[in-house]
Coordinates of C-alpha atoms in Angstrom, one line a residue:
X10 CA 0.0 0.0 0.0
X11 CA 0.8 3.2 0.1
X12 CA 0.0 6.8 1.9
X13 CA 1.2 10.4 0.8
X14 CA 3.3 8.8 -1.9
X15 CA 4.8 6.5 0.4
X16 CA 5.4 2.7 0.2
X17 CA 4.4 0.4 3.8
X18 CA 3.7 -2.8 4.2
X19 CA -0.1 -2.5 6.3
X20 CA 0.4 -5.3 8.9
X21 CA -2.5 -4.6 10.9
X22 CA -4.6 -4.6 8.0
X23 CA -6.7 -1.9 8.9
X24 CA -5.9 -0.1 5.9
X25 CA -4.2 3.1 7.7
X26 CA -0.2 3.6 8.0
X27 CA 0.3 3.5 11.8
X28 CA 3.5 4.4 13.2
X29 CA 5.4 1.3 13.5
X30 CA 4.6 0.7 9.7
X31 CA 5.9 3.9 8.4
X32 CA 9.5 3.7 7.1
X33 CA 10.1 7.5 7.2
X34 CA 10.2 7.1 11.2
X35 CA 13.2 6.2 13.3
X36 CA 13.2 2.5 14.5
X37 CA 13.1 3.8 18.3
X38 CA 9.8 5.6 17.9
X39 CA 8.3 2.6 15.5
X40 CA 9.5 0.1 18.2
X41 CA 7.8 2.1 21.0
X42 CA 4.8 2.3 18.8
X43 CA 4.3 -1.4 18.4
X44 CA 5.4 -1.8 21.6
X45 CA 2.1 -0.2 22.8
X46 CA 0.1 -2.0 20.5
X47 CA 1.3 -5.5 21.9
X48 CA -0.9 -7.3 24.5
X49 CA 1.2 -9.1 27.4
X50 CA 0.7 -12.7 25.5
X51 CA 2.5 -11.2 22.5
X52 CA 5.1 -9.2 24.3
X53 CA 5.7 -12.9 26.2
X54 CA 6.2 -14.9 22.9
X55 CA 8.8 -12.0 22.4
X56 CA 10.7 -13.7 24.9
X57 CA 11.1 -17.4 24.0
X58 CA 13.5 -18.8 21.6
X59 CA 12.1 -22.0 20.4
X60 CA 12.9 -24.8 17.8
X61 CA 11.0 -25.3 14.9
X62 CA 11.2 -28.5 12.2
X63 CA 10.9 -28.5 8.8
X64 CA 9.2 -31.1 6.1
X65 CA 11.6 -32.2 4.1
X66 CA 9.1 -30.7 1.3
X67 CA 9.5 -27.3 2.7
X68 CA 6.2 -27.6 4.6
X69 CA 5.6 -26.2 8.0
X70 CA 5.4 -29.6 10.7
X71 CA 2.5 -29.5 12.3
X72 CA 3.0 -32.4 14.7
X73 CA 5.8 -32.9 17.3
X74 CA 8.9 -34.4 15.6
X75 CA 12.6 -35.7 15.8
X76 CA 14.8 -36.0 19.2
X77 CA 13.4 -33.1 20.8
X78 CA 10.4 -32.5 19.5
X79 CA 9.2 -28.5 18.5
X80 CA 5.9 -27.3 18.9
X81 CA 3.8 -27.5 16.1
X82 CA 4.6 -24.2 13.9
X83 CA 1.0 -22.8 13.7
X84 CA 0.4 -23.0 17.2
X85 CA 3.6 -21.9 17.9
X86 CA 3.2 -18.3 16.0
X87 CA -0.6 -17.8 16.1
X88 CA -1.5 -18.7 19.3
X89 CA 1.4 -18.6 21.4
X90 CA 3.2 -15.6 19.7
X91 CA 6.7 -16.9 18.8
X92 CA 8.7 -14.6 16.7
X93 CA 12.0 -16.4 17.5
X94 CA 12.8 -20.4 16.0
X95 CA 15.7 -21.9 15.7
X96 CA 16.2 -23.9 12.5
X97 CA 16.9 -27.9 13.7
X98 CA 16.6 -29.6 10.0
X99 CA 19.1 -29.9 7.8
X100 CA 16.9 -29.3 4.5
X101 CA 17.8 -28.5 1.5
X102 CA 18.3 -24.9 0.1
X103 CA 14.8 -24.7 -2.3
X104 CA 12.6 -26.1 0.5
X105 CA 14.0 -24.1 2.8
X106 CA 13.5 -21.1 1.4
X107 CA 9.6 -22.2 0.4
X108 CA 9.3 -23.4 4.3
X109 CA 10.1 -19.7 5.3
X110 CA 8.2 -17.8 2.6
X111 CA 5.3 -19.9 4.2
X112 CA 6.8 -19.0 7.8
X113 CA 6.4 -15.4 7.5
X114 CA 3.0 -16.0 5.2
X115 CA 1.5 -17.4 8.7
X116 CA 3.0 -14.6 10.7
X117 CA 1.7 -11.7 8.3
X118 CA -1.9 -12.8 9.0
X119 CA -1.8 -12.0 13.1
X120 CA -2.8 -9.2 14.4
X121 CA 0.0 -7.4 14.2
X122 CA 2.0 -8.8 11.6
X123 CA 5.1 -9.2 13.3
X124 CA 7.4 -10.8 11.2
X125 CA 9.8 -14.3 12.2
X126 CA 13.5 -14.3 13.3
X127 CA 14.6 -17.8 12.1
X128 CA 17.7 -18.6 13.9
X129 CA 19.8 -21.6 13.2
X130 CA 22.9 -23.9 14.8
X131 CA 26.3 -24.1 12.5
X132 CA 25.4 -26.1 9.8
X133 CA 28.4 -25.9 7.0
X134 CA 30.5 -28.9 8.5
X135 CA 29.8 -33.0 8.5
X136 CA 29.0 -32.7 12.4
X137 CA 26.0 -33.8 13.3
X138 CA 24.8 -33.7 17.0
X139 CA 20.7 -32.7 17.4
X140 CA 21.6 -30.5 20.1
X141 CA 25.0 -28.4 18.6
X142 CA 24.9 -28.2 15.5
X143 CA 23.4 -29.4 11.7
X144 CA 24.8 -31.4 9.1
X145 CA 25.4 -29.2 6.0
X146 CA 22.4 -29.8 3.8
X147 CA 22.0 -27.6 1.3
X148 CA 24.8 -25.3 2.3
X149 CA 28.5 -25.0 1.1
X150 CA 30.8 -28.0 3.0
X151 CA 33.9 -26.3 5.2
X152 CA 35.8 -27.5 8.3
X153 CA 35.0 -27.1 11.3
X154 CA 35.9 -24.2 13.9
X155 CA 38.8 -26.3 15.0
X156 CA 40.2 -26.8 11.6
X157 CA 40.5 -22.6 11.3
X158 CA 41.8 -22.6 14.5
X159 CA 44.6 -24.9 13.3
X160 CA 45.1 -21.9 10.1
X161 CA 45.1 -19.0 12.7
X162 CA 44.3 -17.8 9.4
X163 CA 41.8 -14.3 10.1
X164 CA 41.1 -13.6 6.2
X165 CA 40.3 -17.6 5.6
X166 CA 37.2 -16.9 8.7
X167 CA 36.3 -14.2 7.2
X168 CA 35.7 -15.8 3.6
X169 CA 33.8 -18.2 5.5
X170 CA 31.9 -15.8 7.6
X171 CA 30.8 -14.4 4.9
X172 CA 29.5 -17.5 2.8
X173 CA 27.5 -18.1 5.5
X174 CA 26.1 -14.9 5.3
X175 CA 25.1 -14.8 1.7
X176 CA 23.6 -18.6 1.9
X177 CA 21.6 -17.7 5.3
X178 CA 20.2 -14.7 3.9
X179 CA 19.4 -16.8 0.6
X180 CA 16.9 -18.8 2.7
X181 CA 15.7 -16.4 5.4
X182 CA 18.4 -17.2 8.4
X183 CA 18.9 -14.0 10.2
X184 CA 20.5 -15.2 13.2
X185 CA 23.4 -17.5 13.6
X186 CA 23.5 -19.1 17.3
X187 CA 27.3 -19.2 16.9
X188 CA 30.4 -18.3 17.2
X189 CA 31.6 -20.3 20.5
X190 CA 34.7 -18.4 21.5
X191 CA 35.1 -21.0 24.0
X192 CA 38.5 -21.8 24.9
X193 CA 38.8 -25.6 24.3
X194 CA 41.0 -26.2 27.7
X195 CA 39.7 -29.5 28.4
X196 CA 40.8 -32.1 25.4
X197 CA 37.6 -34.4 26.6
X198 CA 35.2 -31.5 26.0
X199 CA 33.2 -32.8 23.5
X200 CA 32.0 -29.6 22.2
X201 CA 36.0 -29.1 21.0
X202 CA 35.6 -29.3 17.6
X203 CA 33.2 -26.2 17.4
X204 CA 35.9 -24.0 18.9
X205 CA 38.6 -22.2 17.4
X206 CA 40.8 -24.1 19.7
X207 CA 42.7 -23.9 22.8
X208 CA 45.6 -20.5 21.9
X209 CA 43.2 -17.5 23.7
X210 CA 44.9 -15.0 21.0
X211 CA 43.6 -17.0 17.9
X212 CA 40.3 -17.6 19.5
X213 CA 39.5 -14.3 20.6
X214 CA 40.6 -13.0 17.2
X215 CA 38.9 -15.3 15.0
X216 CA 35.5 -15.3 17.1
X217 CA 35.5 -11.4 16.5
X218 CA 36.4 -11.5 12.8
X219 CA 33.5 -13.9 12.1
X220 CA 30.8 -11.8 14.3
X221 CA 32.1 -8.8 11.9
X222 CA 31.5 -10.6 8.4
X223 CA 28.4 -12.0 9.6
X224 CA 27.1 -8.8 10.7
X225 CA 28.7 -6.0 8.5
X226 CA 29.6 -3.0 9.8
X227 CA 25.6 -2.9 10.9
X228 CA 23.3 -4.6 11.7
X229 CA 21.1 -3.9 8.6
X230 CA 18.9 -5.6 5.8
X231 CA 22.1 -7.8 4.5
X232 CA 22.9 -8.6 7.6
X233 CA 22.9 -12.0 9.6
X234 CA 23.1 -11.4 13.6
X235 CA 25.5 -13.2 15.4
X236 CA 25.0 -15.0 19.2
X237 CA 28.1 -15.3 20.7
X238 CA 28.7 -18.5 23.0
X239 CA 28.9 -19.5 25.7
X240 CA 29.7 -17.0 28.0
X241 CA 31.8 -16.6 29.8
X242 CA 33.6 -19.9 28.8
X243 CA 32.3 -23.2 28.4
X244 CA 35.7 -25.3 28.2
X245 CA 36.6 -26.4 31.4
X246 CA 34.3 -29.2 31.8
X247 CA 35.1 -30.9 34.8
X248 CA 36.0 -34.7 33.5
X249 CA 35.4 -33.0 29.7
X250 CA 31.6 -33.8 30.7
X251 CA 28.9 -32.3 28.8
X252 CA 26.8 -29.5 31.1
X253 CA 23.7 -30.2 28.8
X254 CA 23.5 -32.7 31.3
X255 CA 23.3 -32.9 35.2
X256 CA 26.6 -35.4 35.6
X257 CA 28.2 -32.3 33.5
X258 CA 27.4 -29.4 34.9
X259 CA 30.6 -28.1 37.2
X260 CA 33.4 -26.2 35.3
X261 CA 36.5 -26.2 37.1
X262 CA 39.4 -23.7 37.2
X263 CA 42.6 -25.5 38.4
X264 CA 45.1 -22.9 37.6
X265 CA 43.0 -20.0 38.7
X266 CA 42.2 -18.9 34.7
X267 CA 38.4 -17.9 34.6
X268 CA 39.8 -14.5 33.3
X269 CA 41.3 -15.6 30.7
X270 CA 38.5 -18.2 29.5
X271 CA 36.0 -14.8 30.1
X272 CA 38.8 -12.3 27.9
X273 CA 38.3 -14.4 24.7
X274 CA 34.6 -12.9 24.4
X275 CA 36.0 -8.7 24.2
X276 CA 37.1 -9.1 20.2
X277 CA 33.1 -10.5 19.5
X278 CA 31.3 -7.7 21.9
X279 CA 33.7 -5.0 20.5
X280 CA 32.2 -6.6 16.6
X281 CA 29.0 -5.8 18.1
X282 CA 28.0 -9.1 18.7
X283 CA 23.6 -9.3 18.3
X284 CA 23.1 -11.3 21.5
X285 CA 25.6 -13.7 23.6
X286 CA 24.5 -16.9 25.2
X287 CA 25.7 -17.6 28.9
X288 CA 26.6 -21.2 29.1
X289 CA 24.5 -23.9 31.1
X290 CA 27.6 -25.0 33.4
X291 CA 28.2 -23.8 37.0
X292 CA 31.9 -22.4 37.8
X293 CA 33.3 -24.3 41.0
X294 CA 35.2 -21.8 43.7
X295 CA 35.4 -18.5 41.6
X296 CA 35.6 -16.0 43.8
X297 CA 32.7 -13.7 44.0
X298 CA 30.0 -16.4 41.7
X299 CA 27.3 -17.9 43.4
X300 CA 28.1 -21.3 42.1
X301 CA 25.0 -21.4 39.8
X302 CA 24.5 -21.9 36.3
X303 CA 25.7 -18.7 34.4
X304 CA 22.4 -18.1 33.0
X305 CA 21.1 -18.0 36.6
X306 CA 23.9 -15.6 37.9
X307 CA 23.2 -12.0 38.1
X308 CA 26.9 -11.4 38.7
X309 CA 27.8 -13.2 35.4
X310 CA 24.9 -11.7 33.5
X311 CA 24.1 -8.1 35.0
X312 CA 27.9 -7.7 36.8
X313 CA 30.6 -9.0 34.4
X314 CA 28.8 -9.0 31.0
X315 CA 26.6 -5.6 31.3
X316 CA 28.4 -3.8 33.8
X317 CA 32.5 -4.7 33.2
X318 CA 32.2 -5.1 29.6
X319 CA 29.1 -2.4 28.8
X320 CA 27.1 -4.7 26.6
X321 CA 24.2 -3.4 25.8
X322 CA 22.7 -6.6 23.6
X323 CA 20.5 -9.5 23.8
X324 CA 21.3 -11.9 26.2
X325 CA 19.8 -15.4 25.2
X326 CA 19.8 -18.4 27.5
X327 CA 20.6 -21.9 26.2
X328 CA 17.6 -24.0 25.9
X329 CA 16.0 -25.6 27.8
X330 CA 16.5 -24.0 31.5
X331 CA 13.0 -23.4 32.3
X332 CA 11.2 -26.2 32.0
X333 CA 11.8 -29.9 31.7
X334 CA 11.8 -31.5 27.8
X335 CA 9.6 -34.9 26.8
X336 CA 11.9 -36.4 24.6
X337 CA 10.5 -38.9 21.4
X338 CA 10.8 -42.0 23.0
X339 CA 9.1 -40.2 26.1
X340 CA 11.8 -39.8 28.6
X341 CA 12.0 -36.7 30.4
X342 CA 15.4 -34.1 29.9
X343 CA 15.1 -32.4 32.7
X344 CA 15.7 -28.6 33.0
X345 CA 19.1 -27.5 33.1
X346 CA 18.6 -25.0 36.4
X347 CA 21.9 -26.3 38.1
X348 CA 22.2 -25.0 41.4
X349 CA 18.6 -23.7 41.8
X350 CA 15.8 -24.5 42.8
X351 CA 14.0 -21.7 42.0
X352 CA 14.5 -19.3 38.8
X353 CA 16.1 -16.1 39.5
X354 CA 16.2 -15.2 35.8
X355 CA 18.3 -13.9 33.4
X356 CA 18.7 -10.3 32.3
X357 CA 17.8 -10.5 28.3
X358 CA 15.7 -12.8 26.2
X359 CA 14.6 -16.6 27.3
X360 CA 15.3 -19.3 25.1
X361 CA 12.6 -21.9 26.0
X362 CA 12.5 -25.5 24.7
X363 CA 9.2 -25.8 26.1
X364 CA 7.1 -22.8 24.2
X365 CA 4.0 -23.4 26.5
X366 CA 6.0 -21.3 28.7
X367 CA 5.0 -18.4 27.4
X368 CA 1.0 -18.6 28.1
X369 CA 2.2 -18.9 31.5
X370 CA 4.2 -16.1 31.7
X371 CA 1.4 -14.2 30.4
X372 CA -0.8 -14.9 32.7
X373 CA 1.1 -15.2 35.8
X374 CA 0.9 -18.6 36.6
X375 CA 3.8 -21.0 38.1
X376 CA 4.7 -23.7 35.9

């Protein structure tokens, strides 16, 4: 449509250019507008970071599906208000692209007419792990973080930064949940190989080249945003355990280092890094940490993230820390709240594995 001459997109569909649809205004004031506009259910959805599948057809899945199973997509943008899905399915490049037209079709016909933010897990390598990361698909084959590492070549990250941006942006990815600028300190770790290694130098440096090729110089329509991980340091595993899961969730500091795991992160937040992800693990004896998962630590969040380091972005849990997962063969994953018992939250945007958490949220109920 169009109004004095102008071009907008009428979201709303009431036939009138409001403010948040008017291109001539600055984003602040059409944020603040839609803002307004937004009931508390909507403003909740805001909040959660969910999975999503994909038909191999490009079709949206409307039943639960795969290891751990997303909520069905309808429900999961029309009547629960999700706006942010992480991409699990490694599909190929003309399905995908039809799956997300279809996406933001379904989104354009709500109220408001906020648009998706499809998010996805590295998927240009052969790793394949569910939880981590996505076979390559339809996307261009390269090594993994590890193998770049081993360069400590900048301008070769950067070429492949920014082939990830052009074949994201082909197929409606806007946010890569990656870099990890994880110092791979513990060799058992099995989250190694999507590091840049164990030298801090090469990983902080190569963590903050990629953030800049993904992102540009802006954030802006050619732009894919980048969430850094996991901060501040997921490497030293005690036992090179995994902290998705309970038997893995201390991180040890033998020699006294949590600086220097925390340092590697500077080079991404100076890039302008979207969001950052604190990791699930708990740090054992740190001075002056409760002892709790990151996520859960307002000292790691609000202190040494916003305070220390003046980040001003999205912070986005892991998955998975509210509320316990139902897994396909029907076991329960239980929430990954180490250290509490009750939520003290995070300061930034909830990733939630279990989207229902939303309509609670919204109406104030415990769950």
């Amino acid at each position: 449509m169009s109004h004095d001459g102008v071009a907008f997109r009428d979201l709303d569909g009431d036939g009138v250019m409001a403010p948040y649809e008017d291109p001539r205004r600055p984003v602040p004031e059409r944020v603040g507008d839609l803002l307004a506009r937004m009931t508390l259910a909507e403003k909740a959805g805001l909040m959660c970071h969910a999975p999503v599948a994909v038909a191999p057809d490009g079709g949206l899945v409307e039943e639960p599906s795969g290891l751990l199973p997303a909520a069905p997509t309808t429900r999961a943008v029309r009547d629960l208000h999700l706006r942010c899905l992480a991409l699990m399915a490694p599909v190929a490049a003309g399905p995908l692209a039809r799956w997300h037209n279809r996406l933001q079709d379904l989104a354009a016909r709500s109220r408001l007419g906020i648009p998706v933010l499809v998010s996805s897990d590295p998927r240009h390598s052969a790793n394949d792990n569910p939880l981590t990361s996505v076979p390559s698909g339809g996307c261009s084959r390269w090594p993994e973080p590890l193998g770049f590492g081993a360069l400590r070549d900048e301008d070769a990250v950067r070429e492949f930064a920014r082939a990830i941006r052009a074949e994201y942006t082909a197929v409606g990815i806007r946010m890569a949940i990656h870099p990890m600028a994880d110092l791979a300190s513990e060799p058992r770790w099995c989250r190694t190989a999507g590091t840049f290694g164990a030298d801090p130098e090469v990983v902080g440096r190569l963590a903050g080249a990629y953030v800049e090729e993904l992102q540009g110089p802006r954030l802006g329509p050619g732009s894919v945003a980048s969430m850094v991980k996991h901060w501040p340091g997921a490497g030293p595993q005690a036992g090179g355990e995994d902290a998705h899961f309970a038997h893995g969730s201390d991180q040890v500091y033998p020699a006294g280092l949590f600086e220097l795991h925390r340092d590697q992160f500077r080079p991404s937040l100076r890039a302008g890094a979207a969001a950052v992800m604190p990791y699930y693990g708990r740090p054992v004896g740190v001075p002056g940490l409760a002892g709790v998962g990151f996520a859960f630590d307002r000292e790691v969040v609000a202190g040494l993230l916003r305070r220390d380091e003046g980040y001003d972005g999205i912070v986005c849990t892991d998955f998975g820390l509210l509320t316990d997962a139902v897994l396909a063969d029907g076991s329960v994953w239980p929430a990954r709240a180490w250290g509490w018992s009750t939520w003290a939250g995070p300061s930034g945007r909830c990733c939630s594995s279990t989207p229902g958490w939303t309509s609670s949220a919204a109406s104030g109920a415990p769950r």
